[in-house]
Coordinates of C-alpha atoms in Angstrom, one line a residue:
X199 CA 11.3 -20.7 -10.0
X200 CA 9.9 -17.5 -11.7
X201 CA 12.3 -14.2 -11.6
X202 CA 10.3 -11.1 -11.1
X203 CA 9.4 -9.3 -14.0
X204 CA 8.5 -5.5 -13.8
X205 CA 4.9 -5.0 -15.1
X206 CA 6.3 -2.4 -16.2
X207 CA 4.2 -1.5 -19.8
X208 CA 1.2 -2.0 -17.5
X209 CA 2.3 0.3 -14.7
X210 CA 2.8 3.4 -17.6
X211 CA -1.2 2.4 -19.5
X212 CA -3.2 2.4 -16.2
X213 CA -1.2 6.2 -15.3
X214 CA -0.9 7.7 -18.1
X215 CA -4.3 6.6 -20.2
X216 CA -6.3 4.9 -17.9
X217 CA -6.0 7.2 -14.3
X218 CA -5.7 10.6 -16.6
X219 CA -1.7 11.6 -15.0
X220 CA -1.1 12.5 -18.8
X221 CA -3.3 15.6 -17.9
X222 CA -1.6 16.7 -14.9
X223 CA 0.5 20.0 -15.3
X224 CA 3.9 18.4 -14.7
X225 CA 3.8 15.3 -16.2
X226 CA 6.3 13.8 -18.7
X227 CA 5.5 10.5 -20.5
X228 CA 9.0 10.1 -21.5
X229 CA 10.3 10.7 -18.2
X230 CA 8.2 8.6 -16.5
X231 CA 9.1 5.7 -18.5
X232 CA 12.5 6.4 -18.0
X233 CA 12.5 6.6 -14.3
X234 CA 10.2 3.4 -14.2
X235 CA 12.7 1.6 -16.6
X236 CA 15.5 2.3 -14.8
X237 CA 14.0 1.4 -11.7
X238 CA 12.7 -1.6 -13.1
X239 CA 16.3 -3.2 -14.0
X240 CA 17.3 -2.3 -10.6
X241 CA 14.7 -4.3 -9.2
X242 CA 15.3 -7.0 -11.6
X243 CA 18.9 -7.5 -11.0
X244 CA 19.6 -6.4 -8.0
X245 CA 16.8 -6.2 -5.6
X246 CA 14.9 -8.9 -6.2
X247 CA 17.6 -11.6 -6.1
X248 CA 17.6 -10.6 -2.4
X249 CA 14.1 -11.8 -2.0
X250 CA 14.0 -15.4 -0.9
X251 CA 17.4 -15.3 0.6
X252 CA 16.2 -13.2 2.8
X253 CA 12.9 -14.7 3.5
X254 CA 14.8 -17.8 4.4
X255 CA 17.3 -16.1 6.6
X256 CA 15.2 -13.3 8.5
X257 CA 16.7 -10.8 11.0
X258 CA 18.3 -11.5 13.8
X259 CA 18.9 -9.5 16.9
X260 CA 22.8 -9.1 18.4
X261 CA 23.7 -6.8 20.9
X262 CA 21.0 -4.9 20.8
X263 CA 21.2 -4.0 17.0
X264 CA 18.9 -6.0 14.0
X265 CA 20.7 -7.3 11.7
X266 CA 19.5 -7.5 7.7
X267 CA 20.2 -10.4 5.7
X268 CA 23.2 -11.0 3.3
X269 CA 23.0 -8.7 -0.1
X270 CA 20.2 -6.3 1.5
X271 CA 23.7 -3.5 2.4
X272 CA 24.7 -4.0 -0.9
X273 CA 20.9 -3.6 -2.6
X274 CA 20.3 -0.6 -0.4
X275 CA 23.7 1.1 -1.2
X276 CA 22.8 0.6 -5.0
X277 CA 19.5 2.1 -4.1
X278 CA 21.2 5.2 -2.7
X279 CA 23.7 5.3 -4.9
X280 CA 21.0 6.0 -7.5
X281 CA 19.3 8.6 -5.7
X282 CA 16.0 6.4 -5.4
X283 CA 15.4 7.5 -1.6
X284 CA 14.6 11.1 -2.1
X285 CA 12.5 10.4 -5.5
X286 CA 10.1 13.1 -4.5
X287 CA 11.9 15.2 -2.0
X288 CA 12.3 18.7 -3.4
X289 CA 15.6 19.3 -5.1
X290 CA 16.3 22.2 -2.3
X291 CA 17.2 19.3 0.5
X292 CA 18.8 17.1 -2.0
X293 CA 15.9 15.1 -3.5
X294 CA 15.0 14.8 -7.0
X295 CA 11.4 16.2 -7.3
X296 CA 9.5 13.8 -8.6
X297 CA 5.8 13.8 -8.2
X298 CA 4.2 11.1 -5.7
X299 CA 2.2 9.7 -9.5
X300 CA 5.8 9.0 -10.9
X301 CA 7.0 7.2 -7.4
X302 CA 3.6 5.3 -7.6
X303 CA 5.4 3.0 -10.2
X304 CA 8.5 3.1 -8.3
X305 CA 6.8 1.9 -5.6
X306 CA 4.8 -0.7 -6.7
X307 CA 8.1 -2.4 -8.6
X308 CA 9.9 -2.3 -5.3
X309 CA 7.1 -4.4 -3.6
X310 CA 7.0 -6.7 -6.3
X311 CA 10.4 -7.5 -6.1
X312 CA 11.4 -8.0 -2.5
X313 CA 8.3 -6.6 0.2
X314 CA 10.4 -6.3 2.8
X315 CA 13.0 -4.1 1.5
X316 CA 10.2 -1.8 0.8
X317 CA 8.8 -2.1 3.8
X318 CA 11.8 -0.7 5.1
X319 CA 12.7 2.2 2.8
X320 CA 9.0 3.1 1.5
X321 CA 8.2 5.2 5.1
X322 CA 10.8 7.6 4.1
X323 CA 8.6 9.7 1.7
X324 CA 5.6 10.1 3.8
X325 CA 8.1 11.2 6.6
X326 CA 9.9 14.0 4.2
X327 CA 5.9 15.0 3.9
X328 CA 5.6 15.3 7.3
X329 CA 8.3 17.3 8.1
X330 CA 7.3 19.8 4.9
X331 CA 4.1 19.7 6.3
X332 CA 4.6 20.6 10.4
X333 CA 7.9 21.1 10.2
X334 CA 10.0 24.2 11.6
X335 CA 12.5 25.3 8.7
X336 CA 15.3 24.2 11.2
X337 CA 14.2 20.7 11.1
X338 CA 13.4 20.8 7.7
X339 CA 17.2 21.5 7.4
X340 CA 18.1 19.2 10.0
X341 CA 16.3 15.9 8.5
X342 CA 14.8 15.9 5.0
X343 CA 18.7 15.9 3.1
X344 CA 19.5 12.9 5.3
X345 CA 16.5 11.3 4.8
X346 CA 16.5 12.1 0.9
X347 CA 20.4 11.2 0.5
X348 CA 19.5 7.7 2.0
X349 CA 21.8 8.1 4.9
X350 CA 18.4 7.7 7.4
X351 CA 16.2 5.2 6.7
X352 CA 12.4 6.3 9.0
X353 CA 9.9 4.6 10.9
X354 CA 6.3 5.3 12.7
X355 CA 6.0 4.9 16.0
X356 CA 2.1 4.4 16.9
X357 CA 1.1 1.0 18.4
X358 CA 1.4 0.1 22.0
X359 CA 0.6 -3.1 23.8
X360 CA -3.2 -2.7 25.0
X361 CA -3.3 0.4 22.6
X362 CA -3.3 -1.4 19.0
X363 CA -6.2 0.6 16.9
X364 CA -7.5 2.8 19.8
X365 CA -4.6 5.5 20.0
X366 CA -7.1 7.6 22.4
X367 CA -5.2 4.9 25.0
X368 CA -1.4 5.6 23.8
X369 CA 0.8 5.4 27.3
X370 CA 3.9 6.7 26.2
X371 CA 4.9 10.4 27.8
X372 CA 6.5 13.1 26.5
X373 CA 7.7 15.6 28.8
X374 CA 9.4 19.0 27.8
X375 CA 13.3 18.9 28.7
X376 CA 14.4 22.5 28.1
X377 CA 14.6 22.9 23.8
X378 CA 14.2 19.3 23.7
X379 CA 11.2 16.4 25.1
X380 CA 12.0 13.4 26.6
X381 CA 10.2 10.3 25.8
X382 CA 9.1 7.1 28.0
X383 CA 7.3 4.1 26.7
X384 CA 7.6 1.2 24.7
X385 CA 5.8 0.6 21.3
X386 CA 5.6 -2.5 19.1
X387 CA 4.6 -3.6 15.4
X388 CA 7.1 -1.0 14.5
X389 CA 8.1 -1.9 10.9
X390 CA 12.2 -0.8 10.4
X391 CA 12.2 0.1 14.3
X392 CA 16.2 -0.4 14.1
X393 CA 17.9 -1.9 10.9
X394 CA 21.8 -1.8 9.9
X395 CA 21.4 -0.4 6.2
X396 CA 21.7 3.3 7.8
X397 CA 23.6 4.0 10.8
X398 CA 20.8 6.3 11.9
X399 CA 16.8 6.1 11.8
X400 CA 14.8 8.8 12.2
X401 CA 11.7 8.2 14.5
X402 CA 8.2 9.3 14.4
X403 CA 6.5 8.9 17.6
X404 CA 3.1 9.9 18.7
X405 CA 3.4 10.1 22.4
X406 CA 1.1 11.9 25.4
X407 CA 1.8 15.3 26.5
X408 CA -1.7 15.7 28.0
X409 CA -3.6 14.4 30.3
X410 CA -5.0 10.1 29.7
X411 CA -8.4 11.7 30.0
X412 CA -7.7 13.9 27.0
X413 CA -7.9 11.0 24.8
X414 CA -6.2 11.8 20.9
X415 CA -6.4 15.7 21.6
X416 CA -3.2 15.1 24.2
X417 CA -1.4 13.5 21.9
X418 CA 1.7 15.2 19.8
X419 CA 4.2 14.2 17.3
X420 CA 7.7 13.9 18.1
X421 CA 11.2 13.1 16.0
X422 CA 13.6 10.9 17.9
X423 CA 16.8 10.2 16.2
X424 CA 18.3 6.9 17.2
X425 CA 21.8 9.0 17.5
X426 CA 21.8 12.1 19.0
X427 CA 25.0 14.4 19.0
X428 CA 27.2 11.2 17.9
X429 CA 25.8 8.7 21.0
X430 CA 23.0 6.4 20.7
X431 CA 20.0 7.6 21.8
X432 CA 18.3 5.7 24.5
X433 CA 16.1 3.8 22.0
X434 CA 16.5 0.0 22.1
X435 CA 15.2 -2.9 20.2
X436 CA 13.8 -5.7 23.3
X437 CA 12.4 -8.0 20.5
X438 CA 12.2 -8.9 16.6
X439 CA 8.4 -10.3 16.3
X440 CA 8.3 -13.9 14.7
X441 CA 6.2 -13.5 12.0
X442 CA 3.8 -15.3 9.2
X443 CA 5.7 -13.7 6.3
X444 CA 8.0 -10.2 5.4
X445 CA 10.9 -12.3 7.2
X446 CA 13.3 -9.9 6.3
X447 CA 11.4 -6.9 7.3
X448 CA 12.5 -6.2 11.1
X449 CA 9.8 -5.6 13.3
X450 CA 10.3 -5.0 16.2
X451 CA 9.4 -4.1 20.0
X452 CA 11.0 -0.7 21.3
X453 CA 11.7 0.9 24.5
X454 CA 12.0 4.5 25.1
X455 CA 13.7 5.4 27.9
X456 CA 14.1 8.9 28.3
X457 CA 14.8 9.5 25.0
X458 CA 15.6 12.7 23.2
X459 CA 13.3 13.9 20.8
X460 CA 12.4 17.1 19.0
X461 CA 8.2 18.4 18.9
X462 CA 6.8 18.6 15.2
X463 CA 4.2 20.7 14.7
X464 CA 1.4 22.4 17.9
X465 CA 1.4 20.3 21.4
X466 CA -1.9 18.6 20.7
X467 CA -1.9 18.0 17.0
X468 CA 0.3 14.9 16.7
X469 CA -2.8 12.9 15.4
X470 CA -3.2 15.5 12.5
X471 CA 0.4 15.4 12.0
X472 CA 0.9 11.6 11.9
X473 CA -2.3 11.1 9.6
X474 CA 0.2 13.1 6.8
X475 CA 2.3 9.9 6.9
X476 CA -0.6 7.5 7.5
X477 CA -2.5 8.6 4.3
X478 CA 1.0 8.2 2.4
X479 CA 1.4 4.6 3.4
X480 CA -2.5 3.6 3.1
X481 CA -1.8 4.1 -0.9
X482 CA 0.7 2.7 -0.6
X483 CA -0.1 -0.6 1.0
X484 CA -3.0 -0.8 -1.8
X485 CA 0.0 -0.7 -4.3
X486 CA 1.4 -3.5 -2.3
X487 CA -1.4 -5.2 -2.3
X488 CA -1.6 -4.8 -6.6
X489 CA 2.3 -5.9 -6.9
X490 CA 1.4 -8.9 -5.1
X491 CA -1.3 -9.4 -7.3
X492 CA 0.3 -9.3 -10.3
X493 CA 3.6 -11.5 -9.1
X494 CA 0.6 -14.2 -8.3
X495 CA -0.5 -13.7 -11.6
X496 CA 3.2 -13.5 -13.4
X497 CA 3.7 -17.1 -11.7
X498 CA 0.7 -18.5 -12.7
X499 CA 0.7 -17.7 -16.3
X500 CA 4.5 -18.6 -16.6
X501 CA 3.8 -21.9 -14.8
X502 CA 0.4 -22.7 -16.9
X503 CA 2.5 -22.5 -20.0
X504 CA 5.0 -24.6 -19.5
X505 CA 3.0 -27.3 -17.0
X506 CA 1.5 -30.6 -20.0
X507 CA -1.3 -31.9 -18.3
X508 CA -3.9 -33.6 -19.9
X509 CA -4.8 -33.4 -23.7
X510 CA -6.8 -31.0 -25.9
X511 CA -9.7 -31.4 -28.2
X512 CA -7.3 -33.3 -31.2
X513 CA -6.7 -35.3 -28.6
X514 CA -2.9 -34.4 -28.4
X515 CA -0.9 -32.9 -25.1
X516 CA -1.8 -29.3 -24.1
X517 CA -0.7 -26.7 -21.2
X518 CA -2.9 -26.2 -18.4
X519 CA -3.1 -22.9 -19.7
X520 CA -5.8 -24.6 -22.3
X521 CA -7.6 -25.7 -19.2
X522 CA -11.2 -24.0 -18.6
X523 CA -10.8 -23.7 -15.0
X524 CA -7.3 -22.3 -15.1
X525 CA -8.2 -19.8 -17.8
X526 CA -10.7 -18.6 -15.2
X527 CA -7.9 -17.9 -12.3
X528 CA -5.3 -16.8 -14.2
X529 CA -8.2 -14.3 -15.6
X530 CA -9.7 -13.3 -12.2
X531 CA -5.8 -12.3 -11.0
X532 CA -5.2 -10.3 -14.2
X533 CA -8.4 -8.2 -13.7
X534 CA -7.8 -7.7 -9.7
X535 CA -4.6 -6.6 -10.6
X536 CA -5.2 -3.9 -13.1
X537 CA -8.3 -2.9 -12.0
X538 CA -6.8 -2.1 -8.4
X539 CA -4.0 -0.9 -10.3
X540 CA -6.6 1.9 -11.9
X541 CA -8.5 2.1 -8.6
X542 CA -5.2 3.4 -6.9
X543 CA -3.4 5.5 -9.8
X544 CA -6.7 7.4 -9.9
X545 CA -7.1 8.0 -6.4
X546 CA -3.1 9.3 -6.8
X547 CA -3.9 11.4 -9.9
X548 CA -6.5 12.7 -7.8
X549 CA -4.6 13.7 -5.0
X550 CA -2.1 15.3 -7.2
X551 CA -3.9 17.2 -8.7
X552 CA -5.6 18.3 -5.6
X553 CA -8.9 20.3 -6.4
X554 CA -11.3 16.8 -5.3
X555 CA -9.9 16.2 -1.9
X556 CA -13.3 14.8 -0.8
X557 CA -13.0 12.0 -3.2
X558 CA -9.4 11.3 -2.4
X559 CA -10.3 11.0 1.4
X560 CA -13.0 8.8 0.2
X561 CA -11.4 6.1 -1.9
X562 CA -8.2 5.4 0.0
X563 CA -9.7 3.5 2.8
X564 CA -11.6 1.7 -0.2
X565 CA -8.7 1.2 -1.7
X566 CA -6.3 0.2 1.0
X567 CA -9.0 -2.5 1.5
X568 CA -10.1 -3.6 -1.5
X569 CA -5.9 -4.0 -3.2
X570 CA -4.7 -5.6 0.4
X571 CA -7.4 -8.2 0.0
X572 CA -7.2 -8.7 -3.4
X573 CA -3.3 -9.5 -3.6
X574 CA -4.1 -12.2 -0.9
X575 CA -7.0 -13.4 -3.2
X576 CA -4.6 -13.2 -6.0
X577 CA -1.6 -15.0 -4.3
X578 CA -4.1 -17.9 -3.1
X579 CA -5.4 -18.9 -6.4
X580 CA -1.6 -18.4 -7.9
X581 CA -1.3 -21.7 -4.8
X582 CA -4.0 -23.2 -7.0
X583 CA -3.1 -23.0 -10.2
X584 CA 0.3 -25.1 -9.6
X585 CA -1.6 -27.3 -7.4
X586 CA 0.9 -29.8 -5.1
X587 CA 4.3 -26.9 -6.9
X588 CA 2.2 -24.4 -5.7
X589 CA 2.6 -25.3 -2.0
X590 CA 5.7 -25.7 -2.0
X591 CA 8.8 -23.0 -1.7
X592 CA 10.4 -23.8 -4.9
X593 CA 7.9 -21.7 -7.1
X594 CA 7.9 -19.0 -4.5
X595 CA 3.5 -18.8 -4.8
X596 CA 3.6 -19.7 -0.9
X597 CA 6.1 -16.9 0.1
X598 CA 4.0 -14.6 -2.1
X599 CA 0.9 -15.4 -0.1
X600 CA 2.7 -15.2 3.0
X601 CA 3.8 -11.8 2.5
X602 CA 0.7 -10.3 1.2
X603 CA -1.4 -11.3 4.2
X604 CA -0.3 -8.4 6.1
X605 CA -1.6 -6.0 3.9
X606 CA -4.8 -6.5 4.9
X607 CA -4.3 -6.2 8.6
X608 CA -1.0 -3.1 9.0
X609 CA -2.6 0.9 8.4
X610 CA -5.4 0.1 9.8
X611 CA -6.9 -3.0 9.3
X612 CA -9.7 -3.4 6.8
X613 CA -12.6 -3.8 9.2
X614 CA -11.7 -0.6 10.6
X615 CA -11.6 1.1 7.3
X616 CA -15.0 -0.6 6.8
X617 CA -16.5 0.9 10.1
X618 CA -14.6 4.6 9.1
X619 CA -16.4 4.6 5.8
X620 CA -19.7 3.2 6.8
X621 CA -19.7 6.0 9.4
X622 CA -17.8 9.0 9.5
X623 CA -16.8 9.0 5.7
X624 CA -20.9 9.3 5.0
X625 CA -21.3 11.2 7.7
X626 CA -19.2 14.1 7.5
X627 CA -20.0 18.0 6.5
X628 CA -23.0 16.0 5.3
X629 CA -21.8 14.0 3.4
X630 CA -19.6 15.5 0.8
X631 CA -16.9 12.8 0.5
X632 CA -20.1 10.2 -0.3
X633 CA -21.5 12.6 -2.6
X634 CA -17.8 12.9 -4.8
X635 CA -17.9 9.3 -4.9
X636 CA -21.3 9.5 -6.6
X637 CA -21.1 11.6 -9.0
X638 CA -17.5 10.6 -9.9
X639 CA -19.1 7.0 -10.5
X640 CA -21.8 8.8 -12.4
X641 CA -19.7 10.7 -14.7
X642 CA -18.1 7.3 -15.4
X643 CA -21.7 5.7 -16.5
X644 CA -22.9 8.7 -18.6
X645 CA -19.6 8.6 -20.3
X646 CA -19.3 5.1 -21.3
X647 CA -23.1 4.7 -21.3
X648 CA -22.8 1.4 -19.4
X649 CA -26.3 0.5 -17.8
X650 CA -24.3 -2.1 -15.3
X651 CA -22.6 0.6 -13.9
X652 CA -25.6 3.0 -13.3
X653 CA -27.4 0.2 -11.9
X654 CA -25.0 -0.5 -9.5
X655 CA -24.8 3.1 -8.5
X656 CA -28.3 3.4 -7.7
X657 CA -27.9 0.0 -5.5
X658 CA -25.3 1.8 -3.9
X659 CA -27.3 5.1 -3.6
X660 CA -30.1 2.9 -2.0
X661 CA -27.1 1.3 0.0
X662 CA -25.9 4.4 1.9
X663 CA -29.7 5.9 2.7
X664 CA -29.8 2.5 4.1
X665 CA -26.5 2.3 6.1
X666 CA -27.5 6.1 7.2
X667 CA -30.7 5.6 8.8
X668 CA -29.0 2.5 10.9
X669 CA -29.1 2.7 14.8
X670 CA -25.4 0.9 14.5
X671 CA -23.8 1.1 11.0
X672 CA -21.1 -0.7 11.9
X673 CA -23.1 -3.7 12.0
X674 CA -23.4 -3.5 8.0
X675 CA -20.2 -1.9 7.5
X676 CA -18.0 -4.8 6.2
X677 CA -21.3 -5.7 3.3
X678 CA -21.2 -1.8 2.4
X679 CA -17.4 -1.9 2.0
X680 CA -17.6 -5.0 -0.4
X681 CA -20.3 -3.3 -1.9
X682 CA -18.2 0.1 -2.4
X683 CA -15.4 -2.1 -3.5
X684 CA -17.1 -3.5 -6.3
X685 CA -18.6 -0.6 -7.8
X686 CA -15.2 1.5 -7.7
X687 CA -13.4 -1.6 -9.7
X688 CA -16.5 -1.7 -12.2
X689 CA -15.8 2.1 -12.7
X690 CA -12.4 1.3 -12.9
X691 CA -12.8 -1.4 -15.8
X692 CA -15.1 1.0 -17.3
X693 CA -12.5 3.4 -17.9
X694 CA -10.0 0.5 -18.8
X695 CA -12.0 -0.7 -21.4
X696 CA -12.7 2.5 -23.0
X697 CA -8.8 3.1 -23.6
X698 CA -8.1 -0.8 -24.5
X699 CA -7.0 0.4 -27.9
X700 CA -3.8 2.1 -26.2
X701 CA -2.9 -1.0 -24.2
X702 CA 0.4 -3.4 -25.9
X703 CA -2.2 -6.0 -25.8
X704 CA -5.5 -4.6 -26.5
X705 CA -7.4 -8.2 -27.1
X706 CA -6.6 -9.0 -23.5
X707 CA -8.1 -5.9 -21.8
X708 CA -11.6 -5.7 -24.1
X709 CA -11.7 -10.0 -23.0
X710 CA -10.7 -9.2 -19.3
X711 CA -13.1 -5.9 -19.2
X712 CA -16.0 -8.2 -21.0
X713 CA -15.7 -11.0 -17.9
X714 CA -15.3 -8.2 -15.9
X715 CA -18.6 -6.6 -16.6
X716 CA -20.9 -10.2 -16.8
X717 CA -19.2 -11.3 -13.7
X718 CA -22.1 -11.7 -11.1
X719 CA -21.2 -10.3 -7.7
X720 CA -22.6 -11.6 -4.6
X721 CA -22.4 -8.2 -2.5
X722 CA -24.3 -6.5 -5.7
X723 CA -26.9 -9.2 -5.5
X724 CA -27.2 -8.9 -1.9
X725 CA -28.0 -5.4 -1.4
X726 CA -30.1 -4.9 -4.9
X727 CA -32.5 -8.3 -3.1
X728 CA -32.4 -6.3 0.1
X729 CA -33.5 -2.8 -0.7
X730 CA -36.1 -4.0 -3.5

């Protein structure tokens, strides 16, 4: 079996050189590779040991109250105890004021070493942005320092049975109860819905307080502690879903039965509101979807080296790692891996530095998409590459795969990103999120004066005339995404290659960014046969 190992020199390149965080205002290299260190032994010797244990032994449900697997208290209490929950809350509730770039690595070294710990800690930030966001400064007092000291732990409550993607259907009621709202419904998929790390979790819930016929416009955003004044608030678990992987990640079925909750932000504007944490965990599944990646890739290499099989040109034993075909995996995992890496630090960088909001709205959903599938891509071929080991649980490639899956499916799932981007996203004011895609893709050909990247531009220019003049563009929106896709991660590589020299291991970026650029994609193909 193959411990985790932090990628962590990796995680620091693509930030700091490749995604441009060394220009931001506040940024510290030394810091950040401090933080990221630190983080990194944590996860290491602590958090990741928890991993398969608890993929083997799940949650269960007792008296109405999950409980974690063995070593997940003592893991989370080590995670408090460092002050890792409120990374980037600000310093004036108790957090540590780190920017979102810095907890990017943090993040994506959490998921790497156990998912479903992750799962359950990682919706803590995005609800500390929420509240800062649409909060009153009562609640902001009331719930960011728990929620930053690690005594909460937070989930969001969206999906309802018969109301999965369409929230214009959402059931649950809210109705005013003097200062506070009391909530009825149920919800399910909720990720963390009740967990016994914390002895109180803090509830997001977007619930009705219009009219059905008022579709998202009656819907507002509510926070429903599961204890209230020292009693337990009449939220209860019904059900811990049986899932495919994330085991140890509770999620689970909830009732709401006149429970008390507090409004956030206007009656009406819970959709804005809950978008705040939305957007926070859509970049944050596409870093899941890169730490899978590069665990599938970590396995794969480690195994190749070690596995004899067969014999080499002087006719005596080699590694498979000397074997043309796994070369090519263990190549095509590498280069998924840092160029979603890029694709999501700059997108982050971006948002940070917050004068190209356009763009930022316009590559997370590409993003989300094109990391979630490409740690299952990853994971699959790791399955490969140890052939018959691969397969089974000893080597820890099948959990791997297991537990990326859902990437691709939770915050949306990909096709609707896909139909989002092939509509509104080219759509909108005109298309001003399309247009700073384009020229940020052009700026990255006329720099690196790379005609592959120019020509796949102008494919993609050609693409979205195409996609706009369609009666029904979500009949091509899946090809468009793939096509998207593709010519973000060739910018990507672009901008890896040109800053190989700063990499620990500069021969292996200029060979990955050289396969990279000669690789023939099908989607590429596709459209350029289509439009000419």
């Amino acid at each position: 079996m193959r411990s985790y190992h932090a990628p962590t020199d990796d995680i620091l390149f693509s930030l700091e050189h490749v995604a441009g965080a060394g220009d931001l205002a506040d940024w510290d290299t030394e810091l950040t590779r401090e933080v990221a260190g630190h983080f990194a032994q944590l996860a290491e010797g602590v958090i990741a040991p928890t991993d398969e244990e608890g993929d083997i032994d799940g949650c269960k449900l007792v008296d109405g109250r999950v409980r974690m697997p063995k070593g997940f208290r003592g893991a989370y209490a080590q995670i408090v105890e460092g002050g890792w929950q409120g990374l980037t809350a600000p310093e004036a509730y108790g957090g540590q004021g780190i920017s979102g770039v810095v907890s990017a690595a943090v993040s994506e070294i959490f998921s790497g070493a156990n998912h479903s710990l992750q799962m359950i800690t990682g919706l803590v930030p995005g609800a500390i942005s929420t509240i800062l966001a649409f909060g009153s400064e009562a609640q902001k007092d009331k719930y960011i320092p728990f929620l930053a000291e690690g005594v909460w732990l937070s989930t969001m409550c969206l999906t309802e049975p018969g109301s999965g993607s369409d929230l214009s259907s959402i059931r649950t009621k809210a109705v005013q109860n003097g200062d506070l709202w009391s909530i009825n419904g149920e919800k399910i998929f909720i990720s963390g819905g009740d967990q016994d790390l914390t002895d109180d979790t803090l509830h997001l819930v977007l619930a009705r307080t219009g009219e059905t016929s008022d579709g998202v416009r009656g819907l507002s955003l509510f926070l429903c502690p599961s204890v209230v004044d020292d009693e337990r608030n009449s939220v209860n678990v019904v059900r811990i879903e049986e899932k495919m992987g994330l085991h140890a990640s509770p999620t689970c079925q909830m009732v709401f039965d006149n429970a008390k909750a507090e409004l956030i932000g206007e009656i009406g504007q819970g959709l804005i509101a809950m978008f705040t944490m939305m957007n926070h965990a859509r970049l944050d599944v596409a870093l899941q979807g890169v730490a899978h990646a590069a665990r599938a890739t970590d396995i794969s290499r480690s195994y190749a080296a070690d596995r004899i099989q067969g014999k080499g040109k002087n006719g005596q034993p080699v590694a498979i790692d000397q074997h043309p075909d796994v070369i090519r995996m263990v190549d095509e995992q590498d280069a998924l891996t840092l160029g979603g890496r890029a694709m999501s630090h700059i997108a982050l960088v971006e948002l940070e530095k917050g004068s190209n909001p356009d763009l930022v709205e316009f590559l997370t959903p590409i993003c989300k998409a094109f990391c979630s599938d490409a740690g299952t891509h990853a994971a699959d071929l790791s399955i490969q590459v140890l052939g018959g080991y691969g397969y089974l649980q000893e080597y820890r490639a099948e959990q791997n795969y297991r537990d990326a899956r859902i990437c691709s499916i939770y915050e949306g799932t990909n096709g609707i990103h896909a139909i989002s981007l092939a509509t509104r996203l080219l759509t909108y004011k005109q298309g001003v999120a399309a247009d700073a895609f384009a020229r940020f893709v052009e700026a990255e050909a006329a720099a690196s004066k790379e005609d592959h990247l120019s020509d796949a531009l102008e494919t993609w220019r050609k693409a979205r005339q195409q996609i706009c003049n369609l009666e029904n563009p979500a009949a091509a929106a899946h090809s468009f995404l793939q096509l998207t896709s593709e010519v973000l991660f060739q910018a990507a590589w672009v901008r890896i290659a040109s800053v190989a020299d700063r990499a620990d291991n500069p021969d292996r970026i200029h060979r990955l960014a050289q396969t990279v650029k000669q690789r023939s994609d099908p989607t590429i193909q596709f459209w350029s046969r289509m439009l000419n």
